PDB file of C-alpha atoms in Angstrom:
ATOM      1  CA  ARG A   1      36.424  10.239  22.396  1.00 78.00           C
ATOM      2  CA  PRO A   2      38.450  11.028  19.308  1.00 82.00           C
ATOM      3  CA  TYR A   3      39.678   7.432  19.402  1.00 87.00           C
ATOM      4  CA  LEU A   4      36.069   6.144  19.254  1.00 84.00           C
ATOM      5  CA  VAL A   5      35.355   8.384  16.275  1.00 86.00           C
ATOM      6  CA  ARG A   6      38.412   7.015  14.487  1.00 86.00           C
ATOM      7  CA  LEU A   7      37.201   3.470  15.179  1.00 87.00           C
ATOM      8  CA  ALA A   8      33.736   4.334  13.855  1.00 85.00           C
ATOM      9  CA  HIS A   9      35.407   5.741  10.755  1.00 85.00           C
ATOM     10  CA  THR A  10      36.960   2.327  10.066  1.00 87.00           C
ATOM     11  CA  LEU A  11      33.559   0.602  10.394  1.00 85.00           C
ATOM     12  CA  LEU A  12      31.171   2.964   8.623  1.00 84.00           C
ATOM     13  CA  ALA A  13      31.450   4.892   5.403  1.00 84.00           C
ATOM     14  CA  GLY A  14      30.754   8.599   5.688  1.00 85.00           C
ATOM     15  CA  ILE A  15      32.144   9.155   9.188  1.00 84.00           C
ATOM     16  CA  ASP A  16      34.433  12.182   9.070  1.00 86.00           C
ATOM     17  CA  PRO A  17      36.334  12.632  12.348  1.00 85.00           C
ATOM     18  CA  ARG A  18      36.634  16.380  11.648  1.00 88.00           C
ATOM     19  CA  HIS A  19      32.862  16.744  12.114  1.00 87.00           C
ATOM     20  CA  TYR A  20      33.029  15.658  15.761  1.00 85.00           C
ATOM     21  CA  THR A  21      34.110  18.680  17.760  1.00 84.00           C
ATOM     22  CA  THR A  22      31.559  18.721  20.608  1.00 84.00           C
ATOM     23  CA  TRP A  23      30.368  15.832  22.738  1.00 82.00           C
ATOM     24  CA  GLY A  24      27.057  14.948  24.337  1.00 83.00           C
ATOM     25  CA  ARG A  25      26.200  12.062  26.589  1.00 82.00           C
ATOM     26  CA  PRO A  26      27.096   8.704  25.055  1.00 76.00           C
ATOM     27  CA  GLY A  27      24.432   6.147  24.198  1.00 77.00           C
ATOM     28  CA  ILE A  28      24.262   2.551  23.118  1.00 76.00           C
ATOM     29  CA  ARG A  29      22.593   1.506  19.890  1.00 74.00           C
ATOM     30  CA  ALA A  30      22.049  -2.197  19.380  1.00 79.00           C
ATOM     31  CA  GLN A  31      22.277  -2.231  15.602  1.00 86.00           C
ATOM     32  CA  LEU A  32      24.137  -4.503  13.223  1.00 91.00           C
ATOM     33  CA  ILE A  33      26.830  -3.191  10.942  1.00 89.00           C
ATOM     34  CA  ASP A  34      27.422  -4.697   7.507  1.00 90.00           C
ATOM     35  CA  VAL A  35      31.208  -4.610   7.607  1.00 88.00           C
ATOM     36  CA  LYS A  36      31.549  -5.402   3.890  1.00 92.00           C
ATOM     37  CA  ARG A  37      29.446  -2.406   2.811  1.00 92.00           C
ATOM     38  CA  LYS A  38      30.422  -0.291   5.857  1.00 89.00           C
ATOM     39  CA  LYS A  39      26.794   0.626   6.531  1.00 91.00           C
ATOM     40  CA  LEU A  40      24.304   0.140   9.327  1.00 89.00           C
ATOM     41  CA  GLU A  41      21.893  -2.724   8.693  1.00 90.00           C
ATOM     42  CA  MET A  42      18.475  -1.070   8.526  1.00 87.00           C
ATOM     43  CA  ASP A  43      16.205  -4.125   8.568  1.00 86.00           C
ATOM     44  CA  PHE A  44      15.618  -7.272  10.583  1.00 87.00           C
ATOM     45  CA  VAL A  45      17.895 -10.203   9.870  1.00 90.00           C
ATOM     46  CA  LEU A  46      16.735 -13.792  10.320  1.00 90.00           C
ATOM     47  CA  GLU A  47      19.354 -16.493  10.671  1.00 91.00           C
ATOM     48  CA  GLY A  48      18.931 -20.068  11.678  1.00 87.00           C
ATOM     49  CA  ASP A  49      19.643 -23.698  11.100  1.00 85.00           C
ATOM     50  CA  ASP A  50      17.898 -27.021  11.692  1.00 82.00           C
ATOM     51  CA  ARG A  51      17.571 -26.357  15.413  1.00 84.00           C
ATOM     52  CA  SER A  52      17.035 -22.632  15.889  1.00 88.00           C
ATOM     53  CA  MET A  53      15.888 -19.326  14.405  1.00 89.00           C
ATOM     54  CA  HIS A  54      17.468 -16.034  15.479  1.00 90.00           C
ATOM     55  CA  VAL A  55      16.050 -12.550  14.997  1.00 88.00           C
ATOM     56  CA  LEU A  56      18.919 -10.087  14.670  1.00 89.00           C
ATOM     57  CA  ASN A  57      18.794  -6.313  14.532  1.00 88.00           C
ATOM     58  CA  ALA A  58      15.443  -6.023  16.314  1.00 83.00           C
ATOM     59  CA  VAL A  59      16.414  -2.598  17.612  1.00 74.00           C
ATOM     60  CA  SER A  60      13.136  -1.788  19.357  1.00 70.00           C
ATOM     61  CA  PRO A  61      11.275  -4.275  21.576  1.00 63.00           C
ATOM     62  CA  GLY A  62       8.003  -2.429  20.906  1.00 64.00           C
ATOM     63  CA  PHE A  63       8.249  -2.080  17.140  1.00 71.00           C
ATOM     64  CA  THR A  64       4.879  -1.497  15.493  1.00 72.00           C
ATOM     65  CA  CYS A  65       5.188  -4.349  13.003  1.00 79.00           C
ATOM     66  CA  SER A  66       5.629  -6.989  15.713  1.00 82.00           C
ATOM     67  CA  ILE A  67       2.518  -9.067  14.868  1.00 86.00           C
ATOM     68  CA  PRO A  68       3.115  -9.224  11.081  1.00 87.00           C
ATOM     69  CA  PHE A  69       6.814  -9.838  11.723  1.00 86.00           C
ATOM     70  CA  ALA A  70       6.018 -12.681  14.136  1.00 88.00           C
ATOM     71  CA  GLU A  71       3.738 -14.214  11.496  1.00 92.00           C
ATOM     72  CA  MET A  72       6.549 -14.041   8.926  1.00 90.00           C
ATOM     73  CA  VAL A  73       9.011 -15.689  11.339  1.00 91.00           C
ATOM     74  CA  CYS A  74       6.504 -18.461  12.101  1.00 92.00           C
ATOM     75  CA  GLU A  75       5.899 -19.008   8.367  1.00 93.00           C
ATOM     76  CA  ARG A  76       9.643 -19.353   7.744  1.00 90.00           C
ATOM     77  CA  ILE A  77       9.989 -21.825  10.596  1.00 90.00           C
ATOM     78  CA  GLN A  78       6.985 -23.811   9.325  1.00 92.00           C
ATOM     79  CA  ALA A  79       8.394 -23.850   5.777  1.00 91.00           C
ATOM     80  CA  HIS A  80      11.705 -25.142   7.133  1.00 88.00           C
ATOM     81  CA  LEU A  81       9.912 -27.846   9.139  1.00 88.00           C
ATOM     82  CA  ASP A  82       7.876 -28.856   6.078  1.00 91.00           C
ATOM     83  CA  ARG A  83      11.060 -29.221   3.994  1.00 89.00           C
ATOM     84  CA  SER A  84      12.725 -31.258   6.738  1.00 82.00           C
ATOM     85  CA  SER A  85       9.934 -33.816   7.112  1.00 78.00           C
TER      86      SER A  85
END
């Protein structure tokens, strides 16, 4: 466990290994890390090309903004298609 804390310290600013003295059950958090800024990415990230669009960092499958977010994704795809034709 101390090894994992040391690794986290290399990825994220503000992790002080001395603060981790007790341990609970481990968990998994599917969240992007901006390795240049050493911070967790707190928003959705859309990446794509001419053939695909990818939603990254959608940490909760039931997020409350799903309908407006889906509309935004569709608008971006449509704008890309309009530019391509």
